[in-house]
Amino acid sequence: MSSYLVLARKYRPQTFEEIVGQEHITNTLQSAIQLGRVAHAYMFSGSRGTGKTSIARIFAKALNCLENSNGIPCNRCESCVEITRSTGVDVIELDAASNRGKEDAEQLREAARFAPARGKYKIFVIDEAHMLTNEASNALLKVLEEPPPHVIFMFATTEPHKMLETIRSRCQRFQFRRLPVQVQVDQLARVTGAEGLRFDAEALKVIARESQGGMRDSLALVDLIASSRKDSAGAVTADEVTALLGLADRDLLWRTVNGVLTRSSAQILEVVETVYSYGLDVKDFHSRLLWMLRNAIVVKSVKMPGDVLDLTTDEIERLRELTENHSLQHLDHLFQICQRAEDTLARTSHPRAVLEVTLVRMAELPEALASSELAGLVSGGPPAAGVPGQQSHNSTPSPAREAGGRPPATASANIPGAEILNRWSNGNASRRPAVPAPAPVRASPPERQANSTVRDGGDRRQAPATAAAKPAARTPAVNDLARTEPAVRELIEVAEPVDIRIRNQNED
């Protein structure tokens, strides 16, 4: 029985037209051949599975094709067939991970001296080029800068920053992009259709998301899923893909976000129990939750989130409904708490407990305060009345304040933590430090007043009377409150560092 050829090899692109998502590179290389402006060294960099080695092979075929037409390889002549089978004597592929020493570089330099056997060029394709040692890279510098006219170098790497700058500066560099989800879904639909495999559109979208922009990874997942099904009846669904790959179920993420935004700790703990009992990776679930919160922030910030997010229209509308009564600042605070827990999850031996406590803390977080209220909280009391741009806690919030910041008092009466802040701001005035009365200002003599002005182009401007206020340190009263009230402590932590300095109106 013949060995099975995996989809990633079977459907490997053989022409520039078959490359998807990298048109900015394929068009440039074709134009270079047509105009006769082929460089002696190229560097292809980008994440895995985006087509670096495939484009290098196609480019090599186009350069040495015996029937080349407008930079397009024919894939029929002897040279093209040999390159496709990786048996071409004029196209030498090297793996820098296993041929990375100075001796290997010297052998390559010697091989470059000989003319090509059949084609026009002798082409060296060096994969994983960042694995070359410094000695090997330095040994290539001279031949790379002034190679024989028949030699072309192509470097493929996922980490170009690890290569010597002297190597990079001698190459024409091309940055490969991660393939968008929809581009991958369209390509996967063509491949699965040609193979007689049936996949739902949502299933293909889950596969594309998991590949992180790499087409090869997507095809490998399709191979895996197709091999797992003994019964080919019916199309593969998104639920099957999620279960087989051990991914956090999409519905669990929605229930978690809903529990956090509706302040339902019970619902959150039920979700974590489900994640743990199903054997799902807690860290992977937390990572996906972080991206879900990011999506919520994008939906809240952008008028057309569909242009930015790889979500369906129904999912975008669902996020918009969930975040309708929450400010952007509050969502940002939730994201910060979730992101801070990532380091803890990476080190802890009890990831479930960390995830549970983090989610409950997010659910119990008070609605985000405005910058003026934070200034009053951290400095030991509410903002002083009459300061431009500030508002007292005891004053009635304006409609603009209600729309742009946290909900009005009537809507937030049951929010955990809000009552704590209001009680502290309104009922514990005795705990606030006394503010000394300002010292009387003596009138200055007329001649001193005249000297306190400055001239600038004939205009007379009064110099600022007071220096800019420095950020106020936390008072003992606030520190005591933060120790006794976890909600207040969490709110202060996610708000720092924040510049709460009140600028003078005359300050530049």
Short mmCIF file of C-alpha atoms in Angstrom, two decimals:
data_model
loop_
_atom_site.label_atom_id
_atom_site.label_comp_id
_atom_site.label_asym_id
_atom_site.label_seq_id
_atom_site.Cartn_x
_atom_site.Cartn_y
_atom_site.Cartn_z
CA MET A 1 0.00 0.00 0.00
CA SER A 2 1.40 3.37 -1.03
CA SER A 3 2.13 5.90 1.69
CA TYR A 4 -0.37 8.67 2.22
CA LEU A 5 0.70 12.15 1.10
CA VAL A 6 -0.47 14.74 3.61
CA LEU A 7 -2.53 17.65 2.36
CA ALA A 8 0.16 20.23 3.12
CA ARG A 9 2.51 18.47 0.66
CA LYS A 10 -0.12 17.40 -1.84
CA TYR A 11 -1.48 20.94 -2.24
CA ARG A 12 1.80 22.80 -1.90
CA PRO A 13 1.70 25.78 -4.32
CA GLN A 14 3.69 25.32 -7.53
CA THR A 15 3.06 28.73 -9.13
CA PHE A 16 2.85 32.30 -7.90
CA GLU A 17 -0.90 32.33 -8.58
CA GLU A 18 -1.46 29.48 -6.13
CA ILE A 19 0.10 31.44 -3.26
CA VAL A 20 -2.60 33.05 -1.11
CA GLY A 21 -2.23 36.06 1.15
CA GLN A 22 1.26 37.12 -0.01
CA GLU A 23 0.45 39.02 -3.20
CA HIS A 24 2.71 41.92 -2.20
CA ILE A 25 5.67 39.51 -2.48
CA THR A 26 4.69 37.41 -5.50
CA ASN A 27 3.90 40.47 -7.62
CA THR A 28 7.26 42.05 -6.78
CA LEU A 29 9.24 38.91 -7.62
CA GLN A 30 7.43 38.43 -10.92
CA SER A 31 8.06 42.05 -11.86
CA ALA A 32 11.75 41.67 -10.99
CA ILE A 33 12.05 38.76 -13.45
CA GLN A 34 10.16 40.59 -16.19
CA LEU A 35 12.25 43.75 -15.80
CA GLY A 36 15.53 41.91 -15.45
CA ARG A 37 16.18 43.38 -11.99
CA VAL A 38 16.90 40.16 -10.08
CA ALA A 39 19.02 40.72 -6.97
CA HIS A 40 21.79 38.39 -5.82
CA ALA A 41 20.39 37.81 -2.30
CA TYR A 42 16.89 37.68 -0.79
CA MET A 43 15.61 37.22 2.73
CA PHE A 44 12.13 35.81 3.36
CA SER A 45 11.00 36.25 6.97
CA GLY A 46 7.73 35.59 8.74
CA SER A 47 5.88 33.16 10.98
CA ARG A 48 5.68 29.45 10.25
CA GLY A 49 3.52 28.08 7.45
CA THR A 50 3.12 31.33 5.53
CA GLY A 51 4.88 30.22 2.33
CA LYS A 52 8.54 31.26 2.68
CA THR A 53 10.13 28.06 1.34
CA SER A 54 7.35 27.54 -1.20
CA ILE A 55 7.89 30.98 -2.71
CA ALA A 56 11.66 30.43 -2.71
CA ARG A 57 11.18 27.24 -4.75
CA ILE A 58 8.72 28.87 -7.15
CA PHE A 59 11.07 31.81 -7.60
CA ALA A 60 13.95 29.43 -8.31
CA LYS A 61 11.82 27.58 -10.89
CA ALA A 62 10.87 30.85 -12.58
CA LEU A 63 14.52 31.91 -12.79
CA ASN A 64 15.78 28.63 -14.26
CA CYS A 65 12.69 27.63 -16.27
CA LEU A 66 13.67 26.66 -19.82
CA GLU A 67 10.31 27.91 -21.15
CA ASN A 68 9.90 30.93 -18.88
CA SER A 69 7.09 33.26 -19.88
CA ASN A 70 6.72 36.58 -18.07
CA GLY A 71 8.22 35.26 -14.84
CA ILE A 72 5.86 32.27 -14.66
CA PRO A 73 7.41 28.77 -14.40
CA CYS A 74 5.97 26.24 -16.84
CA ASN A 75 6.24 23.26 -14.41
CA ARG A 76 6.80 21.02 -17.48
CA CYS A 77 10.43 21.46 -18.48
CA GLU A 78 13.19 19.32 -17.03
CA SER A 79 14.45 22.08 -14.74
CA CYS A 80 11.02 22.78 -13.22
CA VAL A 81 10.32 19.07 -12.68
CA GLU A 82 13.64 18.56 -10.92
CA ILE A 83 13.11 21.53 -8.60
CA THR A 84 9.59 20.33 -7.79
CA ARG A 85 10.99 16.92 -6.81
CA SER A 86 13.88 18.56 -4.87
CA THR A 87 16.43 16.82 -7.12
CA GLY A 88 17.65 19.84 -9.10
CA VAL A 89 21.45 20.14 -9.25
CA ASP A 90 21.30 23.90 -9.72
CA VAL A 91 19.01 24.57 -6.73
CA ILE A 92 20.65 23.56 -3.46
CA GLU A 93 18.49 23.59 -0.32
CA LEU A 94 20.32 23.68 3.01
CA ASP A 95 18.96 23.34 6.52
CA ALA A 96 20.90 25.82 8.62
CA ALA A 97 19.80 24.05 11.79
CA SER A 98 22.02 21.07 10.91
CA ASN A 99 24.53 22.85 8.64
CA ARG A 100 25.30 25.86 10.75
CA GLY A 101 29.06 25.79 11.31
CA LYS A 102 31.95 27.62 9.70
CA GLU A 103 33.01 24.52 7.77
CA ASP A 104 29.53 24.26 6.19
CA ALA A 105 29.69 27.90 5.15
CA GLU A 106 33.11 27.40 3.56
CA GLN A 107 31.81 24.41 1.57
CA LEU A 108 28.89 26.52 0.36
CA ARG A 109 31.29 29.28 -0.64
CA GLU A 110 33.38 26.80 -2.65
CA ALA A 111 30.28 25.37 -4.36
CA ALA A 112 29.28 28.87 -5.46
CA ARG A 113 32.36 29.11 -7.63
CA PHE A 114 31.11 26.46 -10.11
CA ALA A 115 28.77 27.40 -12.94
CA PRO A 116 25.23 25.96 -13.08
CA ALA A 117 24.84 22.63 -14.88
CA ARG A 118 21.63 23.32 -16.79
CA GLY A 119 19.86 26.53 -15.81
CA LYS A 120 20.90 30.17 -15.85
CA TYR A 121 21.54 30.45 -12.10
CA LYS A 122 22.91 28.38 -9.26
CA ILE A 123 20.54 29.07 -6.37
CA PHE A 124 21.15 28.39 -2.69
CA VAL A 125 18.02 28.22 -0.50
CA ILE A 126 19.05 28.35 3.17
CA ASP A 127 16.16 27.46 5.49
CA GLU A 128 16.10 28.42 9.19
CA ALA A 129 18.90 30.85 8.39
CA HIS A 130 18.87 32.37 11.89
CA MET A 131 20.49 29.15 13.15
CA LEU A 132 23.78 29.97 11.42
CA THR A 133 26.58 30.67 13.88
CA ASN A 134 28.34 34.03 13.87
CA GLU A 135 31.45 32.39 12.42
CA ALA A 136 29.45 30.84 9.57
CA SER A 137 27.68 34.13 8.86
CA ASN A 138 30.97 36.02 8.76
CA ALA A 139 32.41 33.40 6.41
CA LEU A 140 29.56 34.10 3.97
CA LEU A 141 29.90 37.87 4.02
CA LYS A 142 32.35 38.26 1.14
CA VAL A 143 30.65 35.87 -1.27
CA LEU A 144 27.26 37.30 -0.26
CA GLU A 145 28.37 40.86 -1.00
CA GLU A 146 30.13 40.13 -4.31
CA PRO A 147 28.94 36.72 -5.54
CA PRO A 148 29.63 35.33 -9.04
CA PRO A 149 27.03 36.57 -11.56
CA HIS A 150 25.41 33.13 -11.75
CA VAL A 151 24.76 32.77 -7.96
CA ILE A 152 21.61 33.79 -6.03
CA PHE A 153 21.11 33.33 -2.28
CA MET A 154 17.69 32.97 -0.63
CA PHE A 155 17.44 32.99 3.16
CA ALA A 156 14.24 31.81 4.88
CA THR A 157 13.84 32.50 8.58
CA THR A 158 11.22 32.92 11.28
CA GLU A 159 13.52 35.06 13.43
CA PRO A 160 15.38 37.59 11.25
CA HIS A 161 16.44 39.65 14.28
CA LYS A 162 18.81 36.82 15.27
CA MET A 163 20.78 37.17 12.06
CA LEU A 164 23.77 39.46 11.72
CA GLU A 165 22.94 42.94 10.54
CA THR A 166 25.75 42.60 7.99
CA ILE A 167 23.86 39.66 6.45
CA ARG A 168 20.49 41.41 6.47
CA SER A 169 21.89 44.58 4.90
CA ARG A 170 23.11 42.60 1.87
CA CYS A 171 19.68 41.12 1.09
CA GLN A 172 16.41 42.31 -0.32
CA ARG A 173 14.04 41.61 2.55
CA PHE A 174 10.42 40.49 2.33
CA GLN A 175 8.16 40.21 5.38
CA PHE A 176 5.51 37.49 5.08
CA ARG A 177 2.15 38.24 6.65
CA ARG A 178 -0.01 35.93 8.72
CA LEU A 179 -2.90 34.73 6.62
CA PRO A 180 -6.29 36.24 7.62
CA VAL A 181 -8.92 33.79 8.84
CA GLN A 182 -11.24 34.33 5.89
CA VAL A 183 -8.41 33.77 3.37
CA GLN A 184 -7.61 30.47 5.05
CA VAL A 185 -11.27 29.45 5.17
CA ASP A 186 -11.62 30.01 1.41
CA GLN A 187 -8.47 27.99 0.69
CA LEU A 188 -9.51 25.19 3.04
CA ALA A 189 -12.91 25.03 1.36
CA ARG A 190 -11.21 24.50 -2.00
CA VAL A 191 -8.91 21.79 -0.65
CA THR A 192 -11.63 19.92 1.25
CA GLY A 193 -13.91 20.14 -1.77
CA ALA A 194 -11.21 18.64 -4.00
CA GLU A 195 -10.67 15.85 -1.45
CA GLY A 196 -14.39 15.11 -1.10
CA LEU A 197 -14.42 16.15 2.58
CA ARG A 198 -17.38 17.98 4.08
CA PHE A 199 -16.72 20.70 6.65
CA ASP A 200 -19.08 23.34 7.97
CA ALA A 201 -17.99 26.94 7.45
CA GLU A 202 -17.82 27.44 11.22
CA ALA A 203 -15.64 24.33 11.57
CA LEU A 204 -13.21 25.70 9.00
CA LYS A 205 -13.17 29.02 10.84
CA VAL A 206 -12.23 27.29 14.11
CA ILE A 207 -9.40 25.48 12.31
CA ALA A 208 -8.16 28.72 10.76
CA ARG A 209 -8.15 30.47 14.13
CA GLU A 210 -6.11 27.66 15.66
CA SER A 211 -3.44 27.85 12.97
CA GLN A 212 -2.47 31.39 14.03
CA GLY A 213 -2.04 32.55 10.45
CA GLY A 214 -0.20 29.50 9.05
CA MET A 215 -1.74 27.65 6.10
CA ARG A 216 0.37 24.55 6.69
CA ASP A 217 -0.96 24.25 10.24
CA SER A 218 -4.54 24.55 8.97
CA LEU A 219 -4.06 21.74 6.47
CA ALA A 220 -2.44 19.57 9.14
CA LEU A 221 -5.50 20.04 11.37
CA VAL A 222 -7.82 19.13 8.49
CA ASP A 223 -5.77 15.95 8.01
CA LEU A 224 -6.08 15.13 11.70
CA ILE A 225 -9.84 15.67 11.83
CA ALA A 226 -10.49 13.75 8.60
CA SER A 227 -8.46 10.80 9.93
CA SER A 228 -10.48 10.68 13.14
CA ARG A 229 -13.84 10.13 11.43
CA LYS A 230 -14.69 6.52 10.59
CA ASP A 231 -18.14 7.50 9.42
CA SER A 232 -18.01 10.15 6.69
CA ALA A 233 -21.74 10.78 6.79
CA GLY A 234 -22.57 14.39 7.50
CA ALA A 235 -20.33 17.45 7.57
CA VAL A 236 -17.77 18.09 10.28
CA THR A 237 -19.15 20.65 12.73
CA ALA A 238 -17.43 23.25 14.88
CA ASP A 239 -18.34 21.26 18.00
CA GLU A 240 -16.53 18.19 16.66
CA VAL A 241 -13.43 20.26 15.92
CA THR A 242 -13.52 21.84 19.36
CA ALA A 243 -13.90 18.47 21.10
CA LEU A 244 -11.21 16.73 19.05
CA LEU A 245 -8.62 19.49 19.46
CA GLY A 246 -9.39 19.92 23.16
CA LEU A 247 -10.22 23.59 22.79
CA ALA A 248 -12.19 25.64 25.25
CA ASP A 249 -15.77 25.50 24.10
CA ARG A 250 -16.96 28.80 22.63
CA ASP A 251 -20.11 28.72 24.72
CA LEU A 252 -18.05 28.49 27.91
CA LEU A 253 -16.24 31.69 26.98
CA TRP A 254 -19.53 33.49 26.36
CA ARG A 255 -20.90 32.30 29.69
CA THR A 256 -17.76 33.49 31.45
CA VAL A 257 -17.87 36.97 29.91
CA ASN A 258 -21.58 37.18 30.66
CA GLY A 259 -20.96 36.15 34.29
CA VAL A 260 -18.21 38.76 34.72
CA LEU A 261 -20.23 41.62 33.22
CA THR A 262 -23.45 40.67 35.05
CA ARG A 263 -21.51 40.16 38.32
CA SER A 264 -22.65 36.54 38.68
CA SER A 265 -19.93 34.77 40.65
CA ALA A 266 -21.99 31.58 40.82
CA GLN A 267 -22.16 31.33 37.04
CA ILE A 268 -18.41 31.90 36.79
CA LEU A 269 -17.59 29.12 39.24
CA GLU A 270 -19.90 26.73 37.37
CA VAL A 271 -18.00 27.46 34.14
CA VAL A 272 -14.63 26.83 35.77
CA GLU A 273 -15.95 23.55 37.15
CA THR A 274 -17.03 22.55 33.63
CA VAL A 275 -13.64 23.50 32.18
CA TYR A 276 -11.86 21.46 34.83
CA SER A 277 -14.14 18.42 34.64
CA TYR A 278 -13.88 18.25 30.82
CA GLY A 279 -10.10 18.16 31.11
CA LEU A 280 -9.63 21.41 29.18
CA ASP A 281 -6.40 23.33 29.58
CA VAL A 282 -7.01 26.05 32.18
CA LYS A 283 -4.22 28.25 30.83
CA ASP A 284 -5.54 27.91 27.28
CA PHE A 285 -9.02 28.84 28.51
CA HIS A 286 -7.61 31.91 30.27
CA SER A 287 -5.76 32.94 27.10
CA ARG A 288 -8.94 32.71 25.05
CA LEU A 289 -10.83 34.68 27.66
CA LEU A 290 -8.20 37.41 27.39
CA TRP A 291 -8.83 37.63 23.66
CA MET A 292 -12.59 37.68 24.24
CA LEU A 293 -12.17 40.71 26.50
CA ARG A 294 -9.99 42.29 23.85
CA ASN A 295 -12.80 41.72 21.34
CA ALA A 296 -15.24 43.38 23.73
CA ILE A 297 -13.00 46.46 23.95
CA VAL A 298 -12.75 46.63 20.15
CA VAL A 299 -16.52 46.38 19.79
CA LYS A 300 -16.90 49.20 22.32
CA SER A 301 -14.27 51.38 20.62
CA VAL A 302 -14.75 50.91 16.87
CA LYS A 303 -17.77 51.85 14.79
CA MET A 304 -17.19 48.99 12.31
CA PRO A 305 -15.70 46.16 14.41
CA GLY A 306 -16.34 43.63 11.67
CA ASP A 307 -13.37 45.08 9.76
CA VAL A 308 -11.06 44.34 12.70
CA LEU A 309 -12.43 41.17 14.31
CA ASP A 310 -12.67 37.63 12.96
CA LEU A 311 -16.16 37.25 14.41
CA THR A 312 -19.56 36.64 12.88
CA THR A 313 -22.18 39.36 12.82
CA ASP A 314 -24.17 37.59 15.54
CA GLU A 315 -21.12 37.40 17.82
CA ILE A 316 -20.39 41.10 17.36
CA GLU A 317 -24.00 42.00 18.21
CA ARG A 318 -23.86 39.72 21.25
CA LEU A 319 -20.73 41.48 22.51
CA ARG A 320 -22.32 44.87 21.88
CA GLU A 321 -25.34 43.91 24.00
CA LEU A 322 -23.15 42.57 26.83
CA THR A 323 -21.00 45.73 26.99
CA GLU A 324 -23.83 48.21 26.50
CA ASN A 325 -24.04 49.21 30.18
CA HIS A 326 -20.29 49.19 30.83
CA SER A 327 -17.78 51.92 30.15
CA LEU A 328 -14.67 51.40 28.08
CA GLN A 329 -12.57 52.20 31.14
CA HIS A 330 -14.21 49.40 33.12
CA LEU A 331 -13.57 46.90 30.33
CA ASP A 332 -9.95 48.01 30.25
CA HIS A 333 -9.66 47.39 34.01
CA LEU A 334 -11.10 43.89 33.57
CA PHE A 335 -8.57 43.21 30.83
CA GLN A 336 -5.71 44.38 33.07
CA ILE A 337 -6.76 42.06 35.90
CA CYS A 338 -7.06 39.12 33.50
CA GLN A 339 -3.70 39.91 31.91
CA ARG A 340 -1.94 40.19 35.28
CA ALA A 341 -3.12 36.69 36.17
CA GLU A 342 -1.31 35.21 33.16
CA ASP A 343 2.09 35.30 34.86
CA THR A 344 0.64 33.75 38.01
CA LEU A 345 -0.98 30.93 36.03
CA ALA A 346 2.35 30.19 34.34
CA ARG A 347 4.04 29.64 37.71
CA THR A 348 1.35 28.19 39.95
CA SER A 349 0.67 24.53 40.63
CA HIS A 350 -3.01 25.32 41.30
CA PRO A 351 -4.24 26.95 38.06
CA ARG A 352 -7.90 26.26 38.79
CA ALA A 353 -7.85 28.14 42.08
CA VAL A 354 -6.03 31.09 40.49
CA LEU A 355 -8.52 31.24 37.63
CA GLU A 356 -11.52 31.10 39.97
CA VAL A 357 -10.24 33.85 42.25
CA THR A 358 -9.28 36.02 39.28
CA LEU A 359 -12.71 35.74 37.68
CA VAL A 360 -14.53 36.44 40.96
CA ARG A 361 -12.31 39.47 41.50
CA MET A 362 -13.21 40.71 38.03
CA ALA A 363 -16.92 40.20 38.70
CA GLU A 364 -16.75 42.07 42.02
CA LEU A 365 -14.74 45.01 40.63
CA PRO A 366 -16.65 48.31 41.04
CA GLU A 367 -17.53 50.21 37.91
CA ALA A 368 -14.56 52.29 36.78
CA LEU A 369 -14.30 55.76 38.25
CA ALA A 370 -13.67 58.86 36.21
CA SER A 371 -10.19 60.40 36.37
CA SER A 372 -11.48 63.23 38.57
CA GLU A 373 -12.90 60.73 41.09
CA LEU A 374 -9.69 58.74 41.07
CA ALA A 375 -7.82 61.95 41.80
CA GLY A 376 -10.00 62.52 44.83
CA LEU A 377 -9.76 58.92 45.99
CA VAL A 378 -5.98 58.66 45.83
CA SER A 379 -5.37 62.15 47.23
CA GLY A 380 -7.55 61.47 50.28
CA GLY A 381 -10.93 62.93 49.40
CA PRO A 382 -13.22 64.11 46.61
CA PRO A 383 -12.04 66.82 44.21
CA ALA A 384 -12.32 70.36 45.44
CA ALA A 385 -15.37 72.19 44.24
CA GLY A 386 -14.81 74.70 41.51
CA VAL A 387 -11.74 73.04 40.01
CA PRO A 388 -12.14 73.03 36.23
CA GLY A 389 -12.86 69.62 34.78
CA GLN A 390 -13.64 68.08 38.22
CA GLN A 391 -16.85 67.10 39.97
CA SER A 392 -17.64 66.52 43.61
CA HIS A 393 -18.89 63.12 44.76
CA ASN A 394 -21.80 64.82 46.47
CA SER A 395 -22.93 66.72 43.41
CA THR A 396 -25.55 65.40 41.01
CA PRO A 397 -23.93 63.79 37.96
CA SER A 398 -24.67 65.45 34.66
CA PRO A 399 -26.15 63.53 31.73
CA ALA A 400 -22.81 63.69 29.91
CA ARG A 401 -21.08 62.18 32.95
CA GLU A 402 -23.60 59.37 33.07
CA ALA A 403 -23.13 58.56 29.41
CA GLY A 404 -19.35 58.72 29.32
CA GLY A 405 -18.35 57.28 32.71
CA ARG A 406 -19.88 54.86 35.17
CA PRO A 407 -23.66 54.52 35.40
CA PRO A 408 -25.61 57.04 37.53
CA ALA A 409 -26.11 56.37 41.23
CA THR A 410 -29.58 54.93 40.73
CA ALA A 411 -28.25 52.32 38.33
CA SER A 412 -25.19 51.37 40.36
CA ALA A 413 -26.76 51.09 43.81
CA ASN A 414 -26.47 47.30 43.78
CA ILE A 415 -23.00 47.14 42.25
CA PRO A 416 -20.51 45.63 44.73
CA GLY A 417 -17.95 48.18 45.76
CA ALA A 418 -19.92 51.25 44.64
CA GLU A 419 -21.61 51.51 48.04
CA ILE A 420 -18.22 51.25 49.72
CA LEU A 421 -16.85 54.14 47.73
CA ASN A 422 -19.91 56.31 48.23
CA ARG A 423 -19.99 55.58 51.96
CA TRP A 424 -16.34 56.44 52.29
CA SER A 425 -16.63 59.59 50.20
CA ASN A 426 -19.82 60.94 51.81
CA GLY A 427 -20.02 59.50 55.31
CA ASN A 428 -16.42 59.31 56.47
CA ALA A 429 -15.39 62.91 56.10
CA SER A 430 -13.68 62.70 59.51
CA ARG A 431 -11.14 60.25 58.06
CA ARG A 432 -10.00 62.69 55.44
CA PRO A 433 -6.94 64.76 56.28
CA ALA A 434 -7.58 68.34 57.10
CA VAL A 435 -6.61 70.71 54.33
CA PRO A 436 -4.89 73.82 55.66
CA ALA A 437 -6.34 77.14 54.62
CA PRO A 438 -4.34 78.94 51.96
CA ALA A 439 -2.01 81.62 53.21
CA PRO A 440 -3.08 85.20 52.47
CA VAL A 441 -1.43 86.71 49.43
CA ARG A 442 0.19 90.07 49.98
CA ALA A 443 -0.26 92.73 47.40
CA SER A 444 2.88 93.38 45.40
CA PRO A 445 4.20 96.88 44.77
CA PRO A 446 3.46 98.24 41.32
CA GLU A 447 7.12 98.07 40.27
CA ARG A 448 7.32 94.37 41.28
CA GLN A 449 4.15 93.64 39.36
CA ALA A 450 5.68 95.25 36.32
CA ASN A 451 8.77 93.08 36.63
CA SER A 452 6.68 89.89 36.86
CA THR A 453 5.51 90.23 33.26
CA VAL A 454 7.33 89.00 30.19
CA ARG A 455 7.46 90.33 26.67
CA ASP A 456 7.05 88.16 23.64
CA GLY A 457 6.77 89.82 20.24
CA GLY A 458 5.28 92.94 21.77
CA ASP A 459 2.58 91.04 23.71
CA ARG A 460 2.43 91.40 27.47
CA ARG A 461 1.45 88.19 29.30
CA GLN A 462 1.09 87.68 33.00
CA ALA A 463 3.42 84.92 34.32
CA PRO A 464 1.73 81.99 36.10
CA ALA A 465 1.09 82.81 39.72
CA THR A 466 1.46 79.24 41.06
CA ALA A 467 3.60 76.26 40.17
CA ALA A 468 2.06 73.06 38.84
CA ALA A 469 0.74 70.78 41.52
CA LYS A 470 2.65 67.54 42.05
CA PRO A 471 0.84 64.21 42.14
CA ALA A 472 -0.51 63.70 45.63
CA ALA A 473 0.61 60.67 47.62
CA ARG A 474 -1.91 58.33 49.16
CA THR A 475 -3.02 59.34 52.59
CA PRO A 476 -3.09 56.98 55.60
CA ALA A 477 -6.89 57.02 55.42
CA VAL A 478 -6.86 55.65 51.86
CA ASN A 479 -4.28 53.02 52.77
CA ASP A 480 -6.46 51.88 55.69
CA LEU A 481 -9.49 51.70 53.44
CA ALA A 482 -7.60 49.72 50.80
CA ARG A 483 -6.55 47.18 53.43
CA THR A 484 -10.05 46.66 54.77
CA GLU A 485 -12.01 46.87 51.51
CA PRO A 486 -10.70 44.54 48.74
CA ALA A 487 -12.89 46.19 46.10
CA VAL A 488 -11.31 49.58 46.72
CA ARG A 489 -7.83 48.08 46.71
CA GLU A 490 -8.46 46.38 43.37
CA LEU A 491 -9.82 49.57 41.87
CA ILE A 492 -6.77 51.55 42.96
CA GLU A 493 -4.37 48.88 41.67
CA VAL A 494 -5.85 48.71 38.18
CA ALA A 495 -5.88 52.50 37.98
CA GLU A 496 -2.19 52.89 38.77
CA PRO A 497 0.03 54.20 37.40
CA VAL A 498 -2.17 57.12 36.37
CA ASP A 499 -1.29 60.79 36.10
CA ILE A 500 -3.80 62.49 38.38
CA ARG A 501 -1.97 65.81 38.45
CA ILE A 502 -4.36 68.72 38.06
CA ARG A 503 -2.88 71.08 35.55
CA ASN A 504 -3.20 74.83 35.94
CA GLN A 505 -5.17 76.49 33.19
CA ASN A 506 -2.22 78.77 32.45
CA GLU A 507 0.26 75.88 32.38
CA ASP A 508 1.82 75.12 28.99
#
